[in-house]
Amino acid sequence: MKNSFSLKFLTVLAFLLILCSCGLKTDKFFTEADIKIIPKVESLQVNSGVFEFNKNTLFVVTDNSQETAAQLLIDKFKTVNNWDLKVVSEQTNDNYIVFNTDVSLKNEAYTLRVTSNNISISASSYSGFLYGVQSLRMLLPTAIESKKQVSDIVWQIPNIEIKDSPRFKWRGLMLDLSRHFFDKDYIKETIDAISLLKMNVLHLHLVDDHGWRIEIKKHPRLTEVGAWRVDQEHMPWNKRATNSPEEKGTYGGFLTQEELKEVVAYAELKGVEVVPEIEMPAHVSSAIAAYPELSCLEKPIGVPSGALWPITDIYCAGKEYTFEFLEDVLMEVIDIFPSKYIHIGGDEATKTNWKTCPHCQKRMKQEGLHDVEELQSYFVKRMEKFINSKGKKLIGWDEILEGGLAPGATVMSWRGFKGGLQAAGQGHDVVMTPTDFCYFDYYQGPPEQEPVAGGSVTTLSKVYQFDPVVDSMTEEEANHVLGGQANLWAEHVSTEPHSQYMIFPRLAALSETVWSPKASRNWDDFSNRLISMFQRYDYLGINYAKSSFIVTSDMKIDVQNKTVSLILHNEYPNSNIKYALNDEALDNNSKPFVEPIILSKTTAVKAGLFKDDVLFGDIFQDTIKFHKGVANNVMYNTDFNERYQGAGDFNLVNTLRGTKNFRDGRWQAWLNSGVDVTIDLETEKEINQVTVGSMENQKNGIFYPTLIQVFVSNDGEIFNEITSFNRLFVLNENPELKDFILPFDTLNTRFVKIKISLSNNIRERNEGWIFVDEILID
Ligand code: ACM
Ligand code: ZN
């Protein structure tokens, strides 16, 4: 009886258990490593349990700003699940997100508390609520970003407590609309993407030489003429011809005041302030093309289509007309943009015309100005008075320091941190945007593998090292640092996908440098969170760059064994690099790179970064060319320059070839001196060819050799010249790589001396650099 009861009981229990487990789905178990919010939050604590969104989840709000913030998430759930989540004003029992106003929190700060029962977001301002929602969004599965319905997603998020607030007030991105025009819809998309990163300033560069992009009703020629240039888009930027003023421009565009107001209103909804930049006194060829009387010479010009340097057609600082014009323009600008700041540019003015213009000279005399720097300072101070009289503050590029800073001006420091340091030292506010970290028109990967870009290379990890506060600053100076900003100059960027490619993911890295506590900065941790951001970008259709996945190589030589070890790496820690040698295919079954690959003969290598067994980014390909000089002693009869040492004493025989980036650390260089090196093959070897790997980059004073001589010796003392190579100087505008091959009749020898020089006429014209990456002896 007893046994039979237990048996029945057990059977029923088992049945019930099966029944339960069928209907029971297991909650996801979260740890801190699952929290992928970018920028990193100030503090968080993950608790056990989850909250799950479903079609009955409610949003509890008590005012409009809370409701607007909630709407962002409601819209997302509508798109991905077709749910109509409701907003209510009364708290219910469970399954709700409640917004609480907490005036003790700072302006943009928020707290986010998730329990299995409900979620609460507290803030004192709209931005705070918005940022709470953005963080909530980044706790959700990345499919929340989908632009179409998704199925089989459980919308669970971990129970968590987050406290968060920004480190800096100014977290900006600048879009250059002049060099290439981008329309209102693209600007709005960009606002969405920057708001997701809790960035709060969109600086619009609306005026430059290459196009005037804002409708000004009182001066219609600014957009009738100034917004259009002769279409030379098929030509590289630096090779475009000067346009005549008669030729009608057909390439360009502008934003109407209505469109700009729409952008401003949209930005406000996303917590973003739009700061307009109206350049003066230089970078205004487009305005002068429309109204030549604004310049000193009053000479008609065409809107330029490409590179323009120096910029001498600038506003006349003597004529009253210039100031009346600019006040008209700014009146209309101020009417459109409610921002606290008006950016007046101020950079890169070549003031030669001011030195001879009678109007400018008269002004200098009248005002007791000693030089044209002081005249620019007068110009900016006068504009500042006007801008202040309208209740706004002036901000300008760091050149506004020259000749004396306007009393209340804020400085945007771009030529490094120097201008920012100086301005903060004088008690002025500063926004840091130094080229090395913040210029997103720079390359983000090896230039060989990237679309044409400006300047040098600013990788994702370099951006992540940005800090707007300089160590040497006093606390008071540091308090004047409002924050930092990325600038995307658009000379080489003409399409929306390309613009996104330059901005993302570098802006994600920058967002963390201006939002998160400095102490929490951690590249490994950031790069883990970034993978989830990439998934979001994939859903959102944002064309982010995968340049940080590019595999790069380095070489170590083993002098004893005459081998080289190939080291593959990439910007990410513990990345899964796989490689294939010679004819092997590169795929998921390829060998993982775990230790240096030792090579003793010419070998072709392919490698790539794999994530979840899928090849990510471009394939690295190289052929490591072995020759008889590899890992042998090189005697330097003339020394290489200390600025370009390459890998040091074995650089010329380490098989590692240089790229067009002359700062890639693979080149040895000689300045204003010939190369004279002897390679010791240790024993007599049969050879019949010497190859010199070289580069030309004439803009930077780097020239191909004009003479190469090869000598051999068996004792290292008496050398015979066996061949030489002469080449005339040829103008060459582009950086280029070339192997100079010098064959000769086969011979046996131990010492090979190579002399390389430049002809005197190059040296007379320029500083003459000779760059050599490898000397191959075969
Ligand atoms: C600048 O890059 N000229 C501000
Ligand atoms: Zn003048």
CSV table of C-alpha atoms and ligand atoms in Angstrom, one decimal, residues 295-297 315-319 353-354 357-361, ligand 2:
chain,number,residue,atom,x,y,z
A,295,SER,CA,36.9,91.1,-50.4
A,296,CYS,CA,39.7,93.6,-50.5
A,297,LEU,CA,40.5,93.2,-54.2
A,315,TYR,CA,36.6,89.2,-46.2
A,316,CYS,CA,37.9,92.8,-46.1
A,317,ALA,CA,38.3,93.9,-42.5
A,318,GLY,CA,38.3,97.5,-43.4
A,319,LYS,CA,34.9,98.0,-45.1
A,353,ASN,CA,45.6,91.4,-49.0
A,354,TRP,CA,44.9,93.2,-45.7
A,357,CYS,CA,44.2,97.1,-48.9
A,358,PRO,CA,43.5,100.9,-48.3
A,359,HIS,CA,40.3,100.0,-46.3
A,360,CYS,CA,42.1,97.6,-44.1
A,361,GLN,CA,45.1,100.0,-43.6
B,2,ZN,ZN,40.5,95.2,-47.0
